[in-house]
């Protein structure tokens, strides 16, 4: 009996792994057939000044429209990174965002900076760096309207010299650079000291604990000081509760995003109008009273 049970357990375990693998292979096969233009969408989430509730920019987030289902990045970015498809996806997201900015500028709507998540592979090949520049150039968008975000954790494994060379080229071209998910990895101070980041995005795990743990507040307080003295802007992500926002503001964090403020939504040109952003700010300010 016991022996059978033991074996049974293994079978269950194998089955879980197997079906996981089948899912991954299915995703991978489907991803290989997916065409960026047709099968992907960009979503956006406003970035706000926590004091005034003014919208100061947007983060662009990719979604995979697989038939009727919307697939989140957590389910396909990893696969796309391994297959190399991520390069094309990221370039497409950048060019879509540039098109959007071009449209907004044409309409006379003040165009705010767009934050685009980039996989670290872009930093490993000069031709990928060139491509990012040419996309922006062709769209005739000032590079300073684009913030390229790189995950702290993903930078860890890469050759620092290559990373630095590419970051410098992007920065010299005019892009702004953000260090995303700050504090999630293991060696982030080195990146602040050596790499030319303009913005640090505080990992949502700190934000999630800031109202509950002294330790989290101590971390945030010191990150605020460090960023201030290094002349780096600090953004908080994943703000879900009013209490978190209050703590963050007390600790000196001035900018943030999160479901409390405004959830990610499919790109809709109407959301970018002065009217819409003003309404958002006003509704948030009223809620606070
Ligand atoms: P990220 O860059 O840290 O983006 C923030 C994530 O937090 C987004 O998840 C966003 O939807 C989510 N979020 C926003 N507000 C809240 C909140 O209040 N609470 C919680 N729990 N989450 C919130 P999403 O869209 O699922 O994206 C996940 C990650 O996938 C992103 O994390 C980013 O690293 C990556 N990603 C997204 N789009 C792209 C892309 O175009 N290219 C690449 N290479 N990676 C991307
Ligand atoms: Mg990001
Ligand atoms: Mg990111
Ligand atoms: Mg992040």
mmCIF file of C-alpha atoms and ligand atoms in Angstrom:
data_model
loop_
_atom_site.group_PDB
_atom_site.id
_atom_site.type_symbol
_atom_site.label_atom_id
_atom_site.label_comp_id
_atom_site.label_asym_id
_atom_site.label_seq_id
_atom_site.Cartn_x
_atom_site.Cartn_y
_atom_site.Cartn_z
ATOM 1 C CA UNK A 1 0.000 0.000 0.000
ATOM 2 C CA UNK A 2 2.598 2.453 1.240
ATOM 3 C CA UNK A 3 4.812 1.654 -1.691
ATOM 4 C CA UNK A 4 1.981 2.235 -4.076
ATOM 5 C CA UNK A 5 1.142 5.496 -2.407
ATOM 6 C CA UNK A 6 4.766 6.549 -2.771
ATOM 7 C CA UNK A 7 4.716 5.691 -6.398
ATOM 8 C CA UNK A 8 1.367 7.342 -6.822
ATOM 9 C CA UNK A 9 2.876 10.525 -5.499
ATOM 10 C CA UNK A 10 5.605 10.420 -8.050
ATOM 11 C CA UNK A 11 3.074 9.901 -10.767
ATOM 12 C CA UNK A 12 1.127 12.933 -9.603
ATOM 13 C CA UNK A 13 4.324 14.956 -9.441
ATOM 14 C CA UNK A 14 5.367 13.830 -12.943
ATOM 15 C CA UNK A 15 1.933 14.584 -14.271
ATOM 16 C CA UNK A 16 2.064 18.143 -12.932
ATOM 17 C CA UNK A 17 5.431 18.750 -14.492
ATOM 18 C CA UNK A 18 4.346 17.082 -17.697
ATOM 19 C CA UNK A 19 1.197 19.146 -18.096
ATOM 20 C CA UNK A 20 3.199 22.238 -17.192
ATOM 21 C CA UNK A 21 5.634 21.390 -19.937
ATOM 22 C CA UNK A 22 2.858 20.711 -22.411
ATOM 23 C CA UNK A 23 1.365 24.111 -21.589
ATOM 24 C CA UNK A 24 4.727 25.776 -22.027
ATOM 25 C CA UNK A 25 5.331 23.991 -25.326
ATOM 26 C CA UNK A 26 1.877 24.973 -26.522
ATOM 27 C CA UNK A 27 2.494 28.583 -25.556
ATOM 28 C CA UNK A 28 5.862 28.470 -27.234
ATOM 29 C CA UNK A 29 4.485 26.990 -30.452
ATOM 30 C CA UNK A 30 1.652 29.515 -30.482
ATOM 31 C CA UNK A 31 4.045 32.328 -29.713
ATOM 32 C CA UNK A 32 6.172 31.332 -32.670
ATOM 33 C CA UNK A 33 3.156 31.777 -34.964
ATOM 34 C CA UNK A 34 2.011 34.962 -33.307
ATOM 35 C CA UNK A 35 2.457 38.139 -35.295
ATOM 36 C CA UNK A 36 3.161 41.204 -33.263
ATOM 37 C CA UNK A 37 0.947 43.500 -35.301
ATOM 38 C CA UNK A 38 -2.033 41.163 -35.199
ATOM 39 C CA UNK A 39 -1.783 39.267 -31.930
ATOM 40 C CA UNK A 40 -0.362 41.718 -29.420
ATOM 41 C CA UNK A 41 -1.861 44.781 -27.795
ATOM 42 C CA UNK A 42 -0.466 47.560 -25.717
ATOM 43 C CA UNK A 43 -2.043 48.571 -22.436
ATOM 44 C CA UNK A 44 -1.169 51.592 -20.383
ATOM 45 C CA UNK A 45 -1.106 52.597 -16.738
ATOM 46 C CA UNK A 46 -0.786 56.236 -15.671
ATOM 47 C CA UNK A 47 2.124 57.350 -13.495
ATOM 48 C CA UNK A 48 1.036 60.054 -11.049
ATOM 49 C CA UNK A 49 2.418 62.731 -8.807
ATOM 50 C CA UNK A 50 1.250 61.502 -5.393
ATOM 51 C CA UNK A 51 0.821 65.008 -4.019
ATOM 52 C CA UNK A 52 -1.184 66.647 -6.813
ATOM 53 C CA UNK A 53 -2.609 63.489 -8.477
ATOM 54 C CA UNK A 54 -1.401 64.907 -11.754
ATOM 55 C CA UNK A 55 -0.618 62.338 -14.455
ATOM 56 C CA UNK A 56 3.039 62.700 -15.396
ATOM 57 C CA UNK A 57 3.508 59.745 -17.726
ATOM 58 C CA UNK A 58 2.406 56.247 -18.656
ATOM 59 C CA UNK A 59 3.838 52.771 -18.423
ATOM 60 C CA UNK A 60 3.182 50.666 -21.488
ATOM 61 C CA UNK A 61 2.392 46.997 -20.784
ATOM 62 C CA UNK A 62 2.143 44.351 -23.466
ATOM 63 C CA UNK A 63 -0.696 41.835 -23.704
ATOM 64 C CA UNK A 64 -0.979 38.800 -25.951
ATOM 65 C CA UNK A 65 -4.426 38.487 -27.470
ATOM 66 C CA UNK A 66 -4.670 34.734 -27.969
ATOM 67 C CA UNK A 67 -8.071 34.237 -29.545
ATOM 68 C CA UNK A 68 -10.536 35.468 -26.960
ATOM 69 C CA UNK A 69 -8.039 35.222 -24.118
ATOM 70 C CA UNK A 70 -5.773 37.953 -22.924
ATOM 71 C CA UNK A 71 -2.466 36.408 -21.883
ATOM 72 C CA UNK A 72 -0.464 38.320 -19.259
ATOM 73 C CA UNK A 73 3.283 38.905 -19.600
ATOM 74 C CA UNK A 74 4.057 36.562 -16.698
ATOM 75 C CA UNK A 75 2.846 33.710 -18.919
ATOM 76 C CA UNK A 76 4.826 34.473 -22.038
ATOM 77 C CA UNK A 77 7.689 36.927 -21.485
ATOM 78 C CA UNK A 78 9.898 34.156 -20.056
ATOM 79 C CA UNK A 79 9.214 31.919 -23.045
ATOM 80 C CA UNK A 80 9.732 34.803 -25.450
ATOM 81 C CA UNK A 81 13.038 35.621 -23.791
ATOM 82 C CA UNK A 82 14.263 32.068 -24.225
ATOM 83 C CA UNK A 83 13.201 31.872 -27.875
ATOM 84 C CA UNK A 84 14.470 35.362 -28.697
ATOM 85 C CA UNK A 85 11.002 36.502 -29.816
ATOM 86 C CA UNK A 86 11.090 39.127 -27.075
ATOM 87 C CA UNK A 87 13.385 41.334 -29.147
ATOM 88 C CA UNK A 88 10.763 41.714 -31.848
ATOM 89 C CA UNK A 89 7.961 42.106 -29.309
ATOM 90 C CA UNK A 90 9.783 44.858 -27.427
ATOM 91 C CA UNK A 91 10.648 46.674 -30.638
ATOM 92 C CA UNK A 92 7.034 46.480 -31.705
ATOM 93 C CA UNK A 93 5.874 47.855 -28.344
ATOM 94 C CA UNK A 94 8.318 50.724 -28.713
ATOM 95 C CA UNK A 95 7.192 51.525 -32.234
ATOM 96 C CA UNK A 96 3.493 51.347 -31.288
ATOM 97 C CA UNK A 97 4.191 53.690 -28.393
ATOM 98 C CA UNK A 98 5.994 56.089 -30.724
ATOM 99 C CA UNK A 99 3.014 56.017 -33.103
ATOM 100 C CA UNK A 100 0.762 56.825 -30.181
ATOM 101 C CA UNK A 101 2.996 59.708 -29.131
ATOM 102 C CA UNK A 102 3.071 60.984 -32.714
ATOM 103 C CA UNK A 103 -0.727 60.925 -32.861
ATOM 104 C CA UNK A 104 -1.035 62.746 -29.548
ATOM 105 C CA UNK A 105 1.436 65.393 -30.673
ATOM 106 C CA UNK A 106 -0.414 65.877 -33.917
ATOM 107 C CA UNK A 107 -3.671 66.357 -32.029
ATOM 108 C CA UNK A 108 -2.004 69.008 -29.923
ATOM 109 C CA UNK A 109 -2.551 66.929 -26.779
ATOM 110 C CA UNK A 110 0.475 67.369 -24.577
ATOM 111 C CA UNK A 111 2.467 64.159 -25.002
ATOM 112 C CA UNK A 112 3.713 62.741 -21.710
ATOM 113 C CA UNK A 113 6.645 60.338 -21.326
ATOM 114 C CA UNK A 114 5.991 56.661 -22.017
ATOM 115 C CA UNK A 115 7.761 53.999 -20.005
ATOM 116 C CA UNK A 116 8.592 50.910 -22.033
ATOM 117 C CA UNK A 117 9.801 47.664 -20.488
ATOM 118 C CA UNK A 118 12.821 46.262 -22.283
ATOM 119 C CA UNK A 119 14.390 42.863 -21.977
ATOM 120 C CA UNK A 120 18.060 42.916 -21.080
ATOM 121 C CA UNK A 121 19.019 41.155 -24.335
ATOM 122 C CA UNK A 122 18.716 44.533 -26.008
ATOM 123 C CA UNK A 123 21.792 45.643 -24.124
ATOM 124 C CA UNK A 124 23.920 42.753 -25.298
ATOM 125 C CA UNK A 125 24.038 43.530 -29.028
ATOM 126 C CA UNK A 126 24.944 46.902 -30.540
ATOM 127 C CA UNK A 127 22.568 46.283 -33.428
ATOM 128 C CA UNK A 128 19.642 45.960 -31.020
ATOM 129 C CA UNK A 129 20.616 49.281 -29.470
ATOM 130 C CA UNK A 130 20.806 50.809 -32.958
ATOM 131 C CA UNK A 131 17.357 49.492 -33.738
ATOM 132 C CA UNK A 132 15.805 51.144 -30.694
ATOM 133 C CA UNK A 133 17.310 54.451 -31.782
ATOM 134 C CA UNK A 134 16.145 54.111 -35.356
ATOM 135 C CA UNK A 135 12.564 53.315 -34.327
ATOM 136 C CA UNK A 136 12.367 56.569 -32.398
ATOM 137 C CA UNK A 137 14.112 58.521 -35.122
ATOM 138 C CA UNK A 138 11.823 57.230 -37.854
ATOM 139 C CA UNK A 139 8.780 58.157 -35.787
ATOM 140 C CA UNK A 140 10.287 61.636 -35.258
ATOM 141 C CA UNK A 141 9.733 61.394 -31.519
ATOM 142 C CA UNK A 142 12.170 63.123 -29.146
ATOM 143 C CA UNK A 143 13.948 60.331 -27.293
ATOM 144 C CA UNK A 144 13.475 62.137 -24.011
ATOM 145 C CA UNK A 145 9.779 61.217 -24.172
ATOM 146 C CA UNK A 146 10.745 57.548 -23.896
ATOM 147 C CA UNK A 147 11.814 55.935 -20.635
ATOM 148 C CA UNK A 148 13.374 52.512 -21.150
ATOM 149 C CA UNK A 149 12.870 50.270 -18.127
ATOM 150 C CA UNK A 150 15.220 47.393 -17.330
ATOM 151 C CA UNK A 151 14.546 44.919 -14.522
ATOM 152 C CA UNK A 152 17.155 44.951 -11.835
ATOM 153 C CA UNK A 153 17.130 41.164 -11.542
ATOM 154 C CA UNK A 154 17.720 40.616 -15.235
ATOM 155 C CA UNK A 155 20.770 42.915 -15.243
ATOM 156 C CA UNK A 156 22.444 40.776 -12.610
ATOM 157 C CA UNK A 157 23.505 37.959 -14.859
ATOM 158 C CA UNK A 158 24.939 40.095 -17.619
ATOM 159 C CA UNK A 159 28.422 41.343 -18.410
ATOM 160 C CA UNK A 160 28.611 44.768 -16.713
ATOM 161 C CA UNK A 161 30.855 46.269 -19.357
ATOM 162 C CA UNK A 162 28.530 45.431 -22.208
ATOM 163 C CA UNK A 163 25.548 46.620 -20.227
ATOM 164 C CA UNK A 164 27.246 49.886 -19.362
ATOM 165 C CA UNK A 165 28.332 50.553 -22.949
ATOM 166 C CA UNK A 166 24.795 50.055 -24.234
ATOM 167 C CA UNK A 167 23.159 52.060 -21.446
ATOM 168 C CA UNK A 168 25.542 54.943 -22.136
ATOM 169 C CA UNK A 169 24.733 54.848 -25.845
ATOM 170 C CA UNK A 170 21.001 54.887 -25.140
ATOM 171 C CA UNK A 171 21.404 57.694 -22.646
ATOM 172 C CA UNK A 172 23.610 59.770 -24.972
ATOM 173 C CA UNK A 173 20.985 59.353 -27.646
ATOM 174 C CA UNK A 174 18.464 60.967 -25.306
ATOM 175 C CA UNK A 175 16.440 58.092 -23.890
ATOM 176 C CA UNK A 176 15.745 58.197 -20.176
ATOM 177 C CA UNK A 177 16.553 55.045 -18.277
ATOM 178 C CA UNK A 178 14.725 53.411 -15.387
ATOM 179 C CA UNK A 179 15.850 50.638 -13.068
ATOM 180 C CA UNK A 180 12.712 48.548 -12.589
ATOM 181 C CA UNK A 181 11.741 46.372 -9.615
ATOM 182 C CA UNK A 182 14.429 47.926 -7.468
ATOM 183 C CA UNK A 183 15.207 45.797 -4.433
ATOM 184 C CA UNK A 184 13.964 42.503 -5.814
ATOM 185 C CA UNK A 185 17.374 41.220 -6.786
ATOM 186 C CA UNK A 186 20.462 40.842 -4.661
ATOM 187 C CA UNK A 187 22.981 43.479 -5.651
ATOM 188 C CA UNK A 188 21.213 46.676 -6.618
ATOM 189 C CA UNK A 189 23.588 49.251 -5.160
ATOM 190 C CA UNK A 190 26.181 48.505 -7.760
ATOM 191 C CA UNK A 191 23.685 49.427 -10.477
ATOM 192 C CA UNK A 192 22.908 52.765 -8.876
ATOM 193 C CA UNK A 193 26.564 53.577 -8.560
ATOM 194 C CA UNK A 194 27.779 52.409 -11.958
ATOM 195 C CA UNK A 195 24.916 52.715 -14.408
ATOM 196 C CA UNK A 196 23.404 55.981 -15.667
ATOM 197 C CA UNK A 197 19.809 55.527 -14.485
ATOM 198 C CA UNK A 198 17.490 58.544 -14.284
ATOM 199 C CA UNK A 199 14.682 56.768 -12.465
ATOM 200 C CA UNK A 200 14.430 53.979 -9.903
ATOM 201 C CA UNK A 201 11.186 52.065 -9.558
ATOM 202 C CA UNK A 202 10.772 50.747 -6.066
ATOM 203 C CA UNK A 203 9.726 47.112 -6.174
ATOM 204 C CA UNK A 204 6.068 46.512 -5.357
ATOM 205 C CA UNK A 205 7.085 44.125 -2.550
ATOM 206 C CA UNK A 206 8.390 47.070 -0.513
ATOM 207 C CA UNK A 207 5.253 49.002 -1.314
ATOM 208 C CA UNK A 208 3.146 46.047 -0.189
ATOM 209 C CA UNK A 209 4.822 46.004 3.228
ATOM 210 C CA UNK A 210 5.371 49.674 3.842
ATOM 211 C CA UNK A 211 2.218 50.056 5.933
ATOM 212 C CA UNK A 212 2.910 46.960 7.979
ATOM 213 C CA UNK A 213 6.618 46.688 8.629
ATOM 214 C CA UNK A 214 9.124 49.016 10.213
ATOM 215 C CA UNK A 215 11.813 47.207 8.250
ATOM 216 C CA UNK A 216 10.156 48.083 4.950
ATOM 217 C CA UNK A 217 9.854 51.724 6.007
ATOM 218 C CA UNK A 218 13.516 51.800 6.976
ATOM 219 C CA UNK A 219 14.438 50.512 3.519
ATOM 220 C CA UNK A 220 12.224 53.030 1.728
ATOM 221 C CA UNK A 221 13.460 55.930 3.867
ATOM 222 C CA UNK A 222 17.049 55.150 2.978
ATOM 223 C CA UNK A 223 16.337 54.505 -0.690
ATOM 224 C CA UNK A 224 14.651 57.931 -0.809
ATOM 225 C CA UNK A 225 17.750 59.582 0.653
ATOM 226 C CA UNK A 226 20.094 57.697 -1.620
ATOM 227 C CA UNK A 227 18.116 58.544 -4.757
ATOM 228 C CA UNK A 228 17.769 62.194 -3.743
ATOM 229 C CA UNK A 229 21.497 62.541 -3.244
ATOM 230 C CA UNK A 230 22.287 60.707 -6.467
ATOM 231 C CA UNK A 231 19.784 62.924 -8.294
ATOM 232 C CA UNK A 232 17.658 59.952 -9.351
ATOM 233 C CA UNK A 233 13.837 60.107 -9.402
ATOM 234 C CA UNK A 234 12.126 57.484 -7.279
ATOM 235 C CA UNK A 235 8.808 55.973 -8.363
ATOM 236 C CA UNK A 236 6.747 53.506 -6.322
ATOM 237 C CA UNK A 237 4.846 50.743 -8.096
ATOM 238 C CA UNK A 238 1.904 48.584 -7.171
ATOM 239 C CA UNK A 239 0.225 51.008 -4.772
ATOM 240 C CA UNK A 240 -3.020 49.259 -3.847
ATOM 241 C CA UNK A 241 -4.097 50.845 -0.579
ATOM 242 C CA UNK A 242 -4.491 54.395 0.623
ATOM 243 C CA UNK A 243 -2.440 53.566 3.706
ATOM 244 C CA UNK A 244 0.494 52.597 1.510
ATOM 245 C CA UNK A 245 0.309 55.846 -0.348
ATOM 246 C CA UNK A 246 0.200 57.840 2.865
ATOM 247 C CA UNK A 247 3.267 56.056 4.231
ATOM 248 C CA UNK A 248 5.143 56.442 0.959
ATOM 249 C CA UNK A 249 4.438 60.159 0.883
ATOM 250 C CA UNK A 250 5.525 60.548 4.503
ATOM 251 C CA UNK A 251 8.756 58.811 3.619
ATOM 252 C CA UNK A 252 9.337 61.234 0.763
ATOM 253 C CA UNK A 253 8.237 59.250 -2.308
ATOM 254 C CA UNK A 254 6.731 61.746 -4.762
ATOM 255 C CA UNK A 255 5.621 59.646 -7.725
ATOM 256 C CA UNK A 256 3.780 56.372 -8.046
ATOM 257 C CA UNK A 257 1.501 54.041 -9.924
ATOM 258 C CA UNK A 258 -0.830 51.270 -8.890
ATOM 259 C CA UNK A 259 -4.360 50.001 -8.931
ATOM 260 C CA UNK A 260 -5.370 52.441 -6.186
ATOM 261 C CA UNK A 261 -4.589 55.332 -8.507
ATOM 262 C CA UNK A 262 -5.446 53.896 -11.891
ATOM 263 C CA UNK A 263 -5.432 50.353 -13.223
ATOM 264 C CA UNK A 264 -3.741 49.278 -16.441
ATOM 265 C CA UNK A 265 -6.178 49.513 -19.362
ATOM 266 C CA UNK A 266 -6.105 48.950 -23.132
ATOM 267 C CA UNK A 267 -4.679 51.949 -24.940
ATOM 268 C CA UNK A 268 -7.449 54.297 -25.876
ATOM 269 C CA UNK A 269 -6.548 57.613 -27.384
ATOM 270 C CA UNK A 270 -9.360 59.285 -25.395
ATOM 271 C CA UNK A 271 -7.661 58.398 -22.092
ATOM 272 C CA UNK A 272 -4.777 60.670 -22.961
ATOM 273 C CA UNK A 273 -6.770 63.832 -23.503
ATOM 274 C CA UNK A 274 -6.236 66.736 -21.090
ATOM 275 C CA UNK A 275 -9.862 66.319 -20.083
ATOM 276 C CA UNK A 276 -9.491 62.655 -19.155
ATOM 277 C CA UNK A 277 -6.315 63.130 -17.139
ATOM 278 C CA UNK A 278 -7.844 66.113 -15.352
ATOM 279 C CA UNK A 279 -10.920 64.068 -14.489
ATOM 280 C CA UNK A 280 -8.742 61.309 -13.104
ATOM 281 C CA UNK A 281 -6.796 63.751 -10.929
ATOM 282 C CA UNK A 282 -9.990 65.409 -9.741
ATOM 283 C CA UNK A 283 -11.689 62.133 -8.834
ATOM 284 C CA UNK A 284 -8.636 60.997 -6.877
ATOM 285 C CA UNK A 285 -8.443 64.304 -5.040
ATOM 286 C CA UNK A 286 -12.128 64.142 -4.125
ATOM 287 C CA UNK A 287 -11.768 60.617 -2.810
ATOM 288 C CA UNK A 288 -9.084 61.771 -0.479
ATOM 289 C CA UNK A 289 -11.236 64.377 1.146
HETATM 290 P P1 LIG B 1 6.635 45.777 -14.372
HETATM 291 O O1 LIG B 1 7.443 46.427 -15.400
HETATM 292 O O2 LIG B 1 7.105 45.862 -12.965
HETATM 293 O O3 LIG B 1 5.155 46.356 -14.518
HETATM 294 C C1 LIG B 1 4.277 46.572 -13.451
HETATM 295 C C2 LIG B 1 3.317 45.409 -13.272
HETATM 296 O O4 LIG B 1 2.500 45.635 -12.127
HETATM 297 C C3 LIG B 1 2.351 45.233 -14.413
HETATM 298 O O5 LIG B 1 2.081 43.845 -14.527
HETATM 299 C C4 LIG B 1 1.106 45.968 -13.917
HETATM 300 O O6 LIG B 1 -0.064 45.538 -14.551
HETATM 301 C C5 LIG B 1 1.132 45.556 -12.486
HETATM 302 N N1 LIG B 1 0.417 46.457 -11.589
HETATM 303 C C6 LIG B 1 0.099 47.746 -11.742
HETATM 304 N N2 LIG B 1 -0.522 48.234 -10.658
HETATM 305 C C7 LIG B 1 -0.578 47.215 -9.779
HETATM 306 C C8 LIG B 1 -1.100 47.090 -8.447
HETATM 307 O O7 LIG B 1 -1.640 48.015 -7.837
HETATM 308 N N3 LIG B 1 -0.964 45.867 -7.863
HETATM 309 C C9 LIG B 1 -0.367 44.819 -8.475
HETATM 310 N N4 LIG B 1 -0.299 43.675 -7.829
HETATM 311 N N5 LIG B 1 0.124 44.906 -9.722
HETATM 312 C C10 LIG B 1 0.028 46.091 -10.361
HETATM 313 P P2 LIG B 1 1.950 43.153 -15.956
HETATM 314 O O8 LIG B 1 1.320 44.092 -16.928
HETATM 315 O O9 LIG B 1 1.330 41.813 -15.766
HETATM 316 O O10 LIG B 1 3.456 42.976 -16.386
HETATM 317 C C11 LIG B 1 4.322 42.156 -15.646
HETATM 318 C C12 LIG B 1 5.740 42.359 -16.047
HETATM 319 O O11 LIG B 1 5.968 41.937 -17.387
HETATM 320 C C13 LIG B 1 6.162 43.830 -16.041
HETATM 321 O O12 LIG B 1 6.483 44.217 -14.711
HETATM 322 C C14 LIG B 1 7.336 43.840 -16.976
HETATM 323 O O13 LIG B 1 8.540 43.495 -16.318
HETATM 324 C C15 LIG B 1 6.957 42.741 -17.960
HETATM 325 N N6 LIG B 1 6.467 43.391 -19.201
HETATM 326 C C16 LIG B 1 5.294 44.004 -19.440
HETATM 327 N N7 LIG B 1 5.246 44.495 -20.692
HETATM 328 C C17 LIG B 1 6.449 44.214 -21.260
HETATM 329 C C18 LIG B 1 7.034 44.458 -22.544
HETATM 330 O O14 LIG B 1 6.459 45.097 -23.443
HETATM 331 N N8 LIG B 1 8.296 43.989 -22.745
HETATM 332 C C19 LIG B 1 8.981 43.306 -21.767
HETATM 333 N N9 LIG B 1 10.230 42.859 -22.051
HETATM 334 N N10 LIG B 1 8.472 43.063 -20.560
HETATM 335 C C20 LIG B 1 7.228 43.508 -20.304
HETATM 336 MG MG1 LIG B 2 8.074 48.318 -15.611
HETATM 337 MG MG1 LIG B 3 9.704 45.642 -15.876
HETATM 338 MG MG1 LIG B 4 8.273 46.866 -11.897
#
